PDB file of C-alpha atoms in Angstrom:
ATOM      1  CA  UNK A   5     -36.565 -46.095  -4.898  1.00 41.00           C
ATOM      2  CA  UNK A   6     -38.995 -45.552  -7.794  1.00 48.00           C
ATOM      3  CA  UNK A   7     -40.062 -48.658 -10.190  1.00 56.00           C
ATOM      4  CA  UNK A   8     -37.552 -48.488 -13.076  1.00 69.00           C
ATOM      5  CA  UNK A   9     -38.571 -51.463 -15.320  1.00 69.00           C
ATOM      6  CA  UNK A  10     -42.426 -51.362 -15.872  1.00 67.00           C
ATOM      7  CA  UNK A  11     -42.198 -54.489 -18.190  1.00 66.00           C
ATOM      8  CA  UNK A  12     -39.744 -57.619 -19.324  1.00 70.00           C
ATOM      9  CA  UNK A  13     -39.966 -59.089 -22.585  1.00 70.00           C
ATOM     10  CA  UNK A  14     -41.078 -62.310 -22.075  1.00 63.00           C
ATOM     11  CA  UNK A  15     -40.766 -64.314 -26.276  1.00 65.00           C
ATOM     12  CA  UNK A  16     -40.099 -62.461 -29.803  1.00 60.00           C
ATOM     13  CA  UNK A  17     -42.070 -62.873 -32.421  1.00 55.00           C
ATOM     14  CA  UNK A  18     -40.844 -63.252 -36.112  1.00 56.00           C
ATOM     15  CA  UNK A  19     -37.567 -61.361 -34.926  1.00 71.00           C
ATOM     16  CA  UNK A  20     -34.696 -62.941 -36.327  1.00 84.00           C
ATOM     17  CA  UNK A  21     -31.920 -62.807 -33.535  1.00 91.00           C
ATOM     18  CA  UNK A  22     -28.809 -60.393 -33.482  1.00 94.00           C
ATOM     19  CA  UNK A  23     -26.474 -62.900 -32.218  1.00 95.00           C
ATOM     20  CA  UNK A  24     -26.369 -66.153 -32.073  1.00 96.00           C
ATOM     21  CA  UNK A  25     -23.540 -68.162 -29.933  1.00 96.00           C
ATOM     22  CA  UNK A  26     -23.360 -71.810 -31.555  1.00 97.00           C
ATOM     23  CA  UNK A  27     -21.189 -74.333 -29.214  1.00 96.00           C
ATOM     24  CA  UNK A  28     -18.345 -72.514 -28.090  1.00 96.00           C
ATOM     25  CA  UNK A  29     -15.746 -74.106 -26.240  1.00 96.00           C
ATOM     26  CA  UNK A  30     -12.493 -72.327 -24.991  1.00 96.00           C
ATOM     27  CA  UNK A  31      -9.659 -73.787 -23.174  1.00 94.00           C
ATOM     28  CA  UNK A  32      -6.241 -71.874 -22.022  1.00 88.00           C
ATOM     29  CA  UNK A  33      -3.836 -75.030 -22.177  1.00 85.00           C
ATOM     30  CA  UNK A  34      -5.041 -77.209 -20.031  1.00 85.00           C
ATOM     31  CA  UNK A  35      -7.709 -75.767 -18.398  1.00 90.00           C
ATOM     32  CA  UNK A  36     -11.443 -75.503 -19.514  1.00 92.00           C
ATOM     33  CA  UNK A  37     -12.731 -71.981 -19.563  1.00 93.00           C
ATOM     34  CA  UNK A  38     -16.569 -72.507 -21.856  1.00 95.00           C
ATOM     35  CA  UNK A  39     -17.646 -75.609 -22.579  1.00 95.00           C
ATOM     36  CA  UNK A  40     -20.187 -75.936 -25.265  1.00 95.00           C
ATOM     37  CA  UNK A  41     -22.015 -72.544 -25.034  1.00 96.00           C
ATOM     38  CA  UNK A  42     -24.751 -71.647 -26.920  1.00 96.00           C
ATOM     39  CA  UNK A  43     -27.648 -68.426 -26.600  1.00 96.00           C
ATOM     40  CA  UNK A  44     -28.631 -65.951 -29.070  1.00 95.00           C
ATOM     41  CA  UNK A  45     -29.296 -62.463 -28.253  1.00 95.00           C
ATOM     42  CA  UNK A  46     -32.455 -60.632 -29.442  1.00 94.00           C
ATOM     43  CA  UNK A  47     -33.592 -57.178 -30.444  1.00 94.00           C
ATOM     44  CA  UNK A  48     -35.023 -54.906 -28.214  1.00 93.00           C
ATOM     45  CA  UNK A  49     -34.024 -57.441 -24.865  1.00 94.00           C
ATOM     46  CA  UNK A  50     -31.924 -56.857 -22.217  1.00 96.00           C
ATOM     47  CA  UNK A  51     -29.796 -60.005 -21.127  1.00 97.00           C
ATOM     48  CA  UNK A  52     -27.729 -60.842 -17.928  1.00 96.00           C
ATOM     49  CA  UNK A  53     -24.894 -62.789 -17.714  1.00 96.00           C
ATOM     50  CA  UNK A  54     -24.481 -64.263 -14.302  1.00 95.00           C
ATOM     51  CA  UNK A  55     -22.090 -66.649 -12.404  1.00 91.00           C
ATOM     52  CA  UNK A  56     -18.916 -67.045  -9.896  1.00 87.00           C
ATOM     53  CA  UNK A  57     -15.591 -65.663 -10.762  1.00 84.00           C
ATOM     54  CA  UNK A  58     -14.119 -67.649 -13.602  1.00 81.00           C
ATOM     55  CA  UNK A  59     -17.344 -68.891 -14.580  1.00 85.00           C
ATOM     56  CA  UNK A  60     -16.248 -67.361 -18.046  1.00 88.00           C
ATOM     57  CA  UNK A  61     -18.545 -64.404 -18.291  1.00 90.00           C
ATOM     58  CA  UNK A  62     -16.120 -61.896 -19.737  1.00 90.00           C
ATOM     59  CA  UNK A  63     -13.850 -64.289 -21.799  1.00 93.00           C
ATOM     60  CA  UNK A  64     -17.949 -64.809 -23.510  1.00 95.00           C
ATOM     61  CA  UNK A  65     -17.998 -61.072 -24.127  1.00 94.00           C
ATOM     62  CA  UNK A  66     -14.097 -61.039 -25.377  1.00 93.00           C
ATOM     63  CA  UNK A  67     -15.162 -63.827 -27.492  1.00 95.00           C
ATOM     64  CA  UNK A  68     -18.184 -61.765 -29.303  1.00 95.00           C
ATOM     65  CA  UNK A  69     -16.550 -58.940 -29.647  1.00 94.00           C
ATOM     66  CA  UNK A  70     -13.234 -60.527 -31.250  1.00 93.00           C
ATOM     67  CA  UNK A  71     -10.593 -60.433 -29.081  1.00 93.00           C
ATOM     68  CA  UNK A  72     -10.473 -63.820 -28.146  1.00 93.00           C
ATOM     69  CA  UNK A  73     -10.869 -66.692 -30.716  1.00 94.00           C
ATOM     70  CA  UNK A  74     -12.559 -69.970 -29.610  1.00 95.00           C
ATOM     71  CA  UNK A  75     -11.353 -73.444 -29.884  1.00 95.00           C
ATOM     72  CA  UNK A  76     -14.864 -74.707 -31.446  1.00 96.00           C
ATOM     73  CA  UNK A  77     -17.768 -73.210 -32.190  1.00 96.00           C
ATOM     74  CA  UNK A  78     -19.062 -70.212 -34.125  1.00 96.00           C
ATOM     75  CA  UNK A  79     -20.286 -66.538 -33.718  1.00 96.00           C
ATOM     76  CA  UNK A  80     -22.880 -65.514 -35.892  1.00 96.00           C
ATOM     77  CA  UNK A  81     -24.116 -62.087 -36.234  1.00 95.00           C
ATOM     78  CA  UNK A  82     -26.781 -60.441 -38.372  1.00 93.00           C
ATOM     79  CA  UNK A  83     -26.499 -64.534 -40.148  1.00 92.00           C
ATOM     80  CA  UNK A  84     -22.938 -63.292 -40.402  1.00 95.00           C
ATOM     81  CA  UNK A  85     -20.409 -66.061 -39.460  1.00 96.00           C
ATOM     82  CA  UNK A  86     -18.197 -63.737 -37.781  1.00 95.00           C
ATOM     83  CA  UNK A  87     -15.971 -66.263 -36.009  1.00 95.00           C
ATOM     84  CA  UNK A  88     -12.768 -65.263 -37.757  1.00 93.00           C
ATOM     85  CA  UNK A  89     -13.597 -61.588 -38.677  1.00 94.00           C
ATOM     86  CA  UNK A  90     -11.171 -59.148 -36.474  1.00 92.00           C
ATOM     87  CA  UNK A  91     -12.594 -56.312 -34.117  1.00 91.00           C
ATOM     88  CA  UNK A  92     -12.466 -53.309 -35.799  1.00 89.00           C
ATOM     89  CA  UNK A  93     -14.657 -54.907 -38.399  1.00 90.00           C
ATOM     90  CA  UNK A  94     -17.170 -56.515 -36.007  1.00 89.00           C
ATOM     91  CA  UNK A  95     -17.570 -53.199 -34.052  1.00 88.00           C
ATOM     92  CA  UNK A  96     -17.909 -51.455 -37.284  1.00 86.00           C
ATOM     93  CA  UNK A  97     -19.725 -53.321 -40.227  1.00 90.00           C
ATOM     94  CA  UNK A  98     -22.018 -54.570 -37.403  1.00 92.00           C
ATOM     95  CA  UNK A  99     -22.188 -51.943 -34.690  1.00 93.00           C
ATOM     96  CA  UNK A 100     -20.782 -53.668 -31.232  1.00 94.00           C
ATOM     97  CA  UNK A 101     -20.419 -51.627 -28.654  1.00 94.00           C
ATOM     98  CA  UNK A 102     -18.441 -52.378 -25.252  1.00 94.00           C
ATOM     99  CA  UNK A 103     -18.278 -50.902 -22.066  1.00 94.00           C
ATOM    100  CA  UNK A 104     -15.344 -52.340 -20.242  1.00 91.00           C
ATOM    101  CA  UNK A 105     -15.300 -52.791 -16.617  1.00 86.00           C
ATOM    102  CA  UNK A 106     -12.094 -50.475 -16.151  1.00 87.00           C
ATOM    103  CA  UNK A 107     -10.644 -47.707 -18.081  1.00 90.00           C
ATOM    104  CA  UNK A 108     -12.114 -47.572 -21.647  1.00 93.00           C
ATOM    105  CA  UNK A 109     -11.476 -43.981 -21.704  1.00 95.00           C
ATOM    106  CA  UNK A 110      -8.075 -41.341 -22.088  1.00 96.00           C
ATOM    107  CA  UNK A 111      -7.660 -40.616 -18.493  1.00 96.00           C
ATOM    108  CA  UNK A 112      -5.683 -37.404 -19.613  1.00 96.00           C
ATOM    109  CA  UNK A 113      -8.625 -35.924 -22.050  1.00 97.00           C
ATOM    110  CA  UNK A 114     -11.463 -34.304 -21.035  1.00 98.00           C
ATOM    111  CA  UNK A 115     -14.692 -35.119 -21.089  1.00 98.00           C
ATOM    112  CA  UNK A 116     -15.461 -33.650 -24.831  1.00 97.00           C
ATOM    113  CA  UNK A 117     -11.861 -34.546 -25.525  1.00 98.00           C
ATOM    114  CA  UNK A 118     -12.940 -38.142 -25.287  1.00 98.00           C
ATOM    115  CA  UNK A 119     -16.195 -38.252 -27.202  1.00 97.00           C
ATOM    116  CA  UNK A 120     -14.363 -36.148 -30.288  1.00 97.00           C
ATOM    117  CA  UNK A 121     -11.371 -38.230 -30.443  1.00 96.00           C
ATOM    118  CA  UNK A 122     -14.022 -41.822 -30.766  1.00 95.00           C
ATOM    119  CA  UNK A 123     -16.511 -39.465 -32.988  1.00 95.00           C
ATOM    120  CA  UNK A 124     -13.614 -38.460 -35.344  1.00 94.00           C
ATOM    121  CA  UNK A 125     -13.220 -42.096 -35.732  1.00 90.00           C
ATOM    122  CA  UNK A 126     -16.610 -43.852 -36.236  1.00 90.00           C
ATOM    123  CA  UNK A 127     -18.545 -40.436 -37.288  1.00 92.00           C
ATOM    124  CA  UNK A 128     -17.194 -38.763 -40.696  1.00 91.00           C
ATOM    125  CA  UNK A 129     -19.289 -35.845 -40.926  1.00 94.00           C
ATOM    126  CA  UNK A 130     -18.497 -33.075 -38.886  1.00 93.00           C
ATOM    127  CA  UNK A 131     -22.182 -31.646 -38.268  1.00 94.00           C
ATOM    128  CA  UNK A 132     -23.612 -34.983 -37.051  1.00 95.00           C
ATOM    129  CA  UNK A 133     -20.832 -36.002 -35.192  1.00 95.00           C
ATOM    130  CA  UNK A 134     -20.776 -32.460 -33.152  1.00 95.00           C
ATOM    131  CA  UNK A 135     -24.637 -33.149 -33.125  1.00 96.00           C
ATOM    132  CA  UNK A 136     -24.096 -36.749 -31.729  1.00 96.00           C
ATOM    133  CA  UNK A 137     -21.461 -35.418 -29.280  1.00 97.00           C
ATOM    134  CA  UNK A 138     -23.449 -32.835 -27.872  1.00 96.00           C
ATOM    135  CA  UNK A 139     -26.928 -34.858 -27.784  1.00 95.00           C
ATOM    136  CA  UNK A 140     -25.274 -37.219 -25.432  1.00 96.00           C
ATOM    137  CA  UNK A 141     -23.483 -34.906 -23.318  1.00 96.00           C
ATOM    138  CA  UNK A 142     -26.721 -33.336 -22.736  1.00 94.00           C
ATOM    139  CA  UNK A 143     -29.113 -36.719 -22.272  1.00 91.00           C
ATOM    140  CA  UNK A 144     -26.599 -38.024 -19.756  1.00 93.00           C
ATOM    141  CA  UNK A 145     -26.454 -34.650 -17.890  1.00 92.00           C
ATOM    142  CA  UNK A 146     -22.530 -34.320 -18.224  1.00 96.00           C
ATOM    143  CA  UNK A 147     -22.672 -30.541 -19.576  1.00 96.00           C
ATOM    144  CA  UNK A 148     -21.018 -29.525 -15.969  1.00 96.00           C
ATOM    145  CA  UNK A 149     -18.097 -31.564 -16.628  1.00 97.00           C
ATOM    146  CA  UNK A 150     -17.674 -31.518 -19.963  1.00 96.00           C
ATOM    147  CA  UNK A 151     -14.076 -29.560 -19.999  1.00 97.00           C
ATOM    148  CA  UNK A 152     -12.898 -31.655 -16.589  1.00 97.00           C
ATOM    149  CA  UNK A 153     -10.466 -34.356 -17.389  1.00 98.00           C
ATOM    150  CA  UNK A 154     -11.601 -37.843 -17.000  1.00 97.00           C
ATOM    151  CA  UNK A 155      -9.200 -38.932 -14.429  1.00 96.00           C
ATOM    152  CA  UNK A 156     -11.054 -36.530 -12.194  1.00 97.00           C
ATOM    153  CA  UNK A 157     -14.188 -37.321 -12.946  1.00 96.00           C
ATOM    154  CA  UNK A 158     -16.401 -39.547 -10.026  1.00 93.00           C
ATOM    155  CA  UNK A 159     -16.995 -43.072 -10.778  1.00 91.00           C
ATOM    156  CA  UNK A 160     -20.360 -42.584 -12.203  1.00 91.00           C
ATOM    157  CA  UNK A 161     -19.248 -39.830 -14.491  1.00 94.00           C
ATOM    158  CA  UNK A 162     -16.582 -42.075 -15.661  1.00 95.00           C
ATOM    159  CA  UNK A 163     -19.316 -45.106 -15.962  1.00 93.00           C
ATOM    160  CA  UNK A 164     -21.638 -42.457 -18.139  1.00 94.00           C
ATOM    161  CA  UNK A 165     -18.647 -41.301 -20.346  1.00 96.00           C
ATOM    162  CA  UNK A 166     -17.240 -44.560 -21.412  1.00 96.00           C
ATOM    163  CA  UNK A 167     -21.386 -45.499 -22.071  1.00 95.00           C
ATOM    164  CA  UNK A 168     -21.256 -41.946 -24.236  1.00 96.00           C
ATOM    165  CA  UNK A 169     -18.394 -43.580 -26.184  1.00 96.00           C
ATOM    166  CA  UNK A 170     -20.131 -47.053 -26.750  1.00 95.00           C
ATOM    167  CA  UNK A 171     -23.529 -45.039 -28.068  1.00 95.00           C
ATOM    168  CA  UNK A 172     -21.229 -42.537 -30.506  1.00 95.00           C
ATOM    169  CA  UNK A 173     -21.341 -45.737 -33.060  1.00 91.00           C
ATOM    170  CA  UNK A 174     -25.354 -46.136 -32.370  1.00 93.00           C
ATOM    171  CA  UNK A 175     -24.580 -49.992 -31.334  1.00 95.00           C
ATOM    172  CA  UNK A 176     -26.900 -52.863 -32.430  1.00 95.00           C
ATOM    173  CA  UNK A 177     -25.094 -54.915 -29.765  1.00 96.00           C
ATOM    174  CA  UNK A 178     -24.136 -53.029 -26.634  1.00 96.00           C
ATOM    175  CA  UNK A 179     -22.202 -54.949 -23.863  1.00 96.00           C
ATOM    176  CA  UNK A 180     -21.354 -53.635 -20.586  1.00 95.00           C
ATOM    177  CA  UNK A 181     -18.510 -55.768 -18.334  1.00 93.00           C
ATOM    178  CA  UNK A 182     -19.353 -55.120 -14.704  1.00 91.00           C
ATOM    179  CA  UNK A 183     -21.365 -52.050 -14.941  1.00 91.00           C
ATOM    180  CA  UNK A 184     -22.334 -51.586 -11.851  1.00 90.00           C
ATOM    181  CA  UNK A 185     -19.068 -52.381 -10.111  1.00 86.00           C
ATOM    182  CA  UNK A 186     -17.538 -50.111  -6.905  1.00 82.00           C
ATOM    183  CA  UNK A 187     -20.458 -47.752  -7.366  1.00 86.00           C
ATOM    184  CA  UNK A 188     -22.628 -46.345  -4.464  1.00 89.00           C
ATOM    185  CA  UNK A 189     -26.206 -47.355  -4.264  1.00 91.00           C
ATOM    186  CA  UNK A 190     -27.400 -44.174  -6.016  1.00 90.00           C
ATOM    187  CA  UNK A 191     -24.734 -44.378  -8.536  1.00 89.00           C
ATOM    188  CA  UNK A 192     -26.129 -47.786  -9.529  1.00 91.00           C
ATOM    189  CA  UNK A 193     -29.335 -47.007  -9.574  1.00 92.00           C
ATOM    190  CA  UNK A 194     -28.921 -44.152 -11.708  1.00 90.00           C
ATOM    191  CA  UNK A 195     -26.791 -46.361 -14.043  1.00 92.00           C
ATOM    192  CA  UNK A 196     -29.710 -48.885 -14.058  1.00 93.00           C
ATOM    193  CA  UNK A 197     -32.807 -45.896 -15.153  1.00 93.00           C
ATOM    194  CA  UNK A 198     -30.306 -44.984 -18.188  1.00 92.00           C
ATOM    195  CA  UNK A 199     -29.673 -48.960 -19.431  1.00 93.00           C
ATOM    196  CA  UNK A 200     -34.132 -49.226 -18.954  1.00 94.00           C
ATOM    197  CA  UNK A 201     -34.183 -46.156 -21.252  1.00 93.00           C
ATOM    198  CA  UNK A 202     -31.540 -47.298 -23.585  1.00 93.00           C
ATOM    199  CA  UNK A 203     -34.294 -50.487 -24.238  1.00 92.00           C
ATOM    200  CA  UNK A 204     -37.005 -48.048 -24.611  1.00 90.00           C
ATOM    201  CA  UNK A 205     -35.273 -45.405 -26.781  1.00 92.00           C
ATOM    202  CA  UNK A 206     -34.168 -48.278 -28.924  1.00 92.00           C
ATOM    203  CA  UNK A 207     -35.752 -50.860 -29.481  1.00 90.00           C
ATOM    204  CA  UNK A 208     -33.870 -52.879 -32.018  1.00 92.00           C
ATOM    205  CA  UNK A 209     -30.592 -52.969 -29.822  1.00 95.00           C
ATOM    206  CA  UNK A 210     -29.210 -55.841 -27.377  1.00 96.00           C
ATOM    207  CA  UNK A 211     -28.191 -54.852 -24.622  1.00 97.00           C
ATOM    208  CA  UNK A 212     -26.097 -57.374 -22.406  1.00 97.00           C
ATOM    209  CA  UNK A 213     -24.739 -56.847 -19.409  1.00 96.00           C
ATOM    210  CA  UNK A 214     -22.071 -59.194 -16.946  1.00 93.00           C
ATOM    211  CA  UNK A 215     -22.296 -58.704 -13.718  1.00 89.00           C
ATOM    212  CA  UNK A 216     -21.686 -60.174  -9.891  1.00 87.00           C
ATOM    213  CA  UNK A 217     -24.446 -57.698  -8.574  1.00 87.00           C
ATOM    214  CA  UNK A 218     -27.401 -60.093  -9.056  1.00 91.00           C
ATOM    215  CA  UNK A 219     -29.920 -58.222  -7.390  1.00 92.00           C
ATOM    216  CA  UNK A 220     -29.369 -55.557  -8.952  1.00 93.00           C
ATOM    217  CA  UNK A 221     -28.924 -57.228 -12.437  1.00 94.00           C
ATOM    218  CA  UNK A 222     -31.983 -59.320 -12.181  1.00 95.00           C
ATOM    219  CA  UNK A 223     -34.254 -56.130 -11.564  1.00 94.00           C
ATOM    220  CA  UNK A 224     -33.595 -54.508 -15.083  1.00 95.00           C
ATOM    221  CA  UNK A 225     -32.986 -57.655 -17.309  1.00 96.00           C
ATOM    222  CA  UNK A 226     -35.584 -59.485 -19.593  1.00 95.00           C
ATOM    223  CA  UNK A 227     -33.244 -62.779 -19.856  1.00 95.00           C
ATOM    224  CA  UNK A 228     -30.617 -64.142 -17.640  1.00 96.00           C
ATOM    225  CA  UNK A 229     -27.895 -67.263 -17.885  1.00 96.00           C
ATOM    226  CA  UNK A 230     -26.258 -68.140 -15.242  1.00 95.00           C
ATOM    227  CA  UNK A 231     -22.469 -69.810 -15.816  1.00 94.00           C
ATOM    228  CA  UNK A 232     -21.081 -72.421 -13.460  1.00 92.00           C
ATOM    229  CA  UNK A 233     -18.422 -75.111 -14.470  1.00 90.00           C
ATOM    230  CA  UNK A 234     -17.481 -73.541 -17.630  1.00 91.00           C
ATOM    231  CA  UNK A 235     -21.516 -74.589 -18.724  1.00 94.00           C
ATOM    232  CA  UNK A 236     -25.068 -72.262 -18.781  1.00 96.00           C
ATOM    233  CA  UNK A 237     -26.860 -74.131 -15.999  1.00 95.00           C
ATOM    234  CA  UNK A 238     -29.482 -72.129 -16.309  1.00 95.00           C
ATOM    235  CA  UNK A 239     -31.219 -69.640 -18.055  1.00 95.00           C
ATOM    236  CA  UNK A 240     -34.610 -67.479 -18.182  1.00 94.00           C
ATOM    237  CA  UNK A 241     -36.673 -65.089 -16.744  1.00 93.00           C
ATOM    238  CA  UNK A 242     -35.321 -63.079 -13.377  1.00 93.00           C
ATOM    239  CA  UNK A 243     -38.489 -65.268 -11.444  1.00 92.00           C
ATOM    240  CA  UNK A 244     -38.126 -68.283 -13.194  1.00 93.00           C
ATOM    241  CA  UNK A 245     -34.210 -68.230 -12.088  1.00 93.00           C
ATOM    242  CA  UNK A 246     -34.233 -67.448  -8.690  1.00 90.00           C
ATOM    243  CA  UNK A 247     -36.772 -70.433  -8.235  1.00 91.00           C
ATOM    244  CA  UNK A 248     -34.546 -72.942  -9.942  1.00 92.00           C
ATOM    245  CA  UNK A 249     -32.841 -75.488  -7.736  1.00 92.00           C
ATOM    246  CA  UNK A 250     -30.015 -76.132  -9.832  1.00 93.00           C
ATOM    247  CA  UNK A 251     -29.341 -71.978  -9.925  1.00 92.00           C
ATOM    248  CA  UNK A 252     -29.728 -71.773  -6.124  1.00 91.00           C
ATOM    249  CA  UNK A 253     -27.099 -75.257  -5.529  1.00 90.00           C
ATOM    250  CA  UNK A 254     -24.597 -73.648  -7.570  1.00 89.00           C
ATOM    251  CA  UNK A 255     -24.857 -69.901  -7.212  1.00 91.00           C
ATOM    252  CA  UNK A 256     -27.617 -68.101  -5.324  1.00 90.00           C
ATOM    253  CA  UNK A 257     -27.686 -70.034  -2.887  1.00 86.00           C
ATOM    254  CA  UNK A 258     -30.226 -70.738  -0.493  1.00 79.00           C
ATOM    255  CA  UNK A 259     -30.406 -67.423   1.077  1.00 74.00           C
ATOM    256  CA  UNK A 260     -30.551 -65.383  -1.626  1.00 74.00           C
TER     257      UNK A 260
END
């Protein structure tokens, strides 16, 4: 398969981060889910999220986007303490966007039923939100299918829909929960060229993505942090992680 990221993003310069994630600890009764967390996400970067199941990797994106509530710690966007603010603002007044590892779309809708029913939401004017709408379905070649309901649509189309949702609110912050997830190989890497030409189409947003693939993850991210025992024991570039001994002992392992 054909090269797909020609470059990583290796430090920022006078960029003041997106996000920053100060400290956060979460536990559900008696059991420790994050322990102390803290990472900023930067402009124009693409960052992995990496670790076992129940590392906490999604209760980290539930977190930043507001639907779960930390025991300590803050959330700071745009120098925003956002830490108590509720979702619909967050997404809103300082453009999140979330792909969800299931669903995420009306699986009676179509296709344009979908995108028109979000647009009509975050979009008020008609022309650019029939503009946006139609831009989209044509950049993520979904003209074909357009009038097919999405609970017929493949997996990919489904994948490239509920992205086509997430993009309708032009996100600063874009998260994607198990992207690549029960996808063919072509699927994925299709999935993978669009997320590489998100970064270069624009470069101010974040993207971040959580994921168990870690091959696949590691070959389009700038960043990664890999989760184990409710902590980030480690954290860099996709080289510098694969190398380290404390990421192989508790997750790659040695064969990796």
């Amino acid at each position: 398969m054909a090269l797909i990221k020609k470059f990583r993003i290796k430090k920022f310069k006078n960029k003041a981060p997106l996000a920053q994630i100060e400290k956060i600890s979460l536990s559900y009764e008696k059991r420790q889910i994050l322990d102390n967390i803290s990472f900023n996400l930067n402009p124009g970067e693409i960052v992995g999220l990496l670790g076992p199941n129940g590392a906490g990797k999604s209760t980290i994106f539930n977190i930043i986007i507001g639907l779960v509530k930390p025991n300590f710690g803050k959330i700071f966007i745009e120098n925003t303490d956002v830490t108590n603010f509720p979702i619909y603002l967050r997404s809103r007044k300082f453009k999140i966007g979330y792909v969800p590892q299931y669903g995420g779309y009306f699986h009676d809708l179509t296709l344009l039923e979908n995108l028109k029913a979000v647009g009509e939401i975050i979009i008020k004017d008609e022309r650019e939100r029939f503009s946006k709408i139609h831009n989209l379905i044509t950049k993520f070649d979904l003209d074909n299918v357009q009038e097919i309901k999405a609970k017929f649509l493949s997996g990919g189309q489904k994948r490239k829909l509920v992205i086509c949702m997430a993009l309708l609110g032009d996100p600063k912050i874009l998260l994607c929960d198990e992207i690549f997830a029960a996808l063919d190989v072509l699927t994925i890497h299709m999935l993978k060229e669009i997320l590489v030409n998100l970064q270069h189409e624009k470069p101010n947003m974040c993207i971040i993505i959580c994921e168990h693939q870690a091959r696949e993850l590691l070959s389009i991210v700038d960043r990664a942090l890999v989760l184990s025992n409710c902590k980030i024991i480690a954290e860099g570039s996709p080289n510098s992680l694969v190398k380290d001994k404390v990421a192989k002992e508790k997750y790659f392992g040695n064969y990796f």
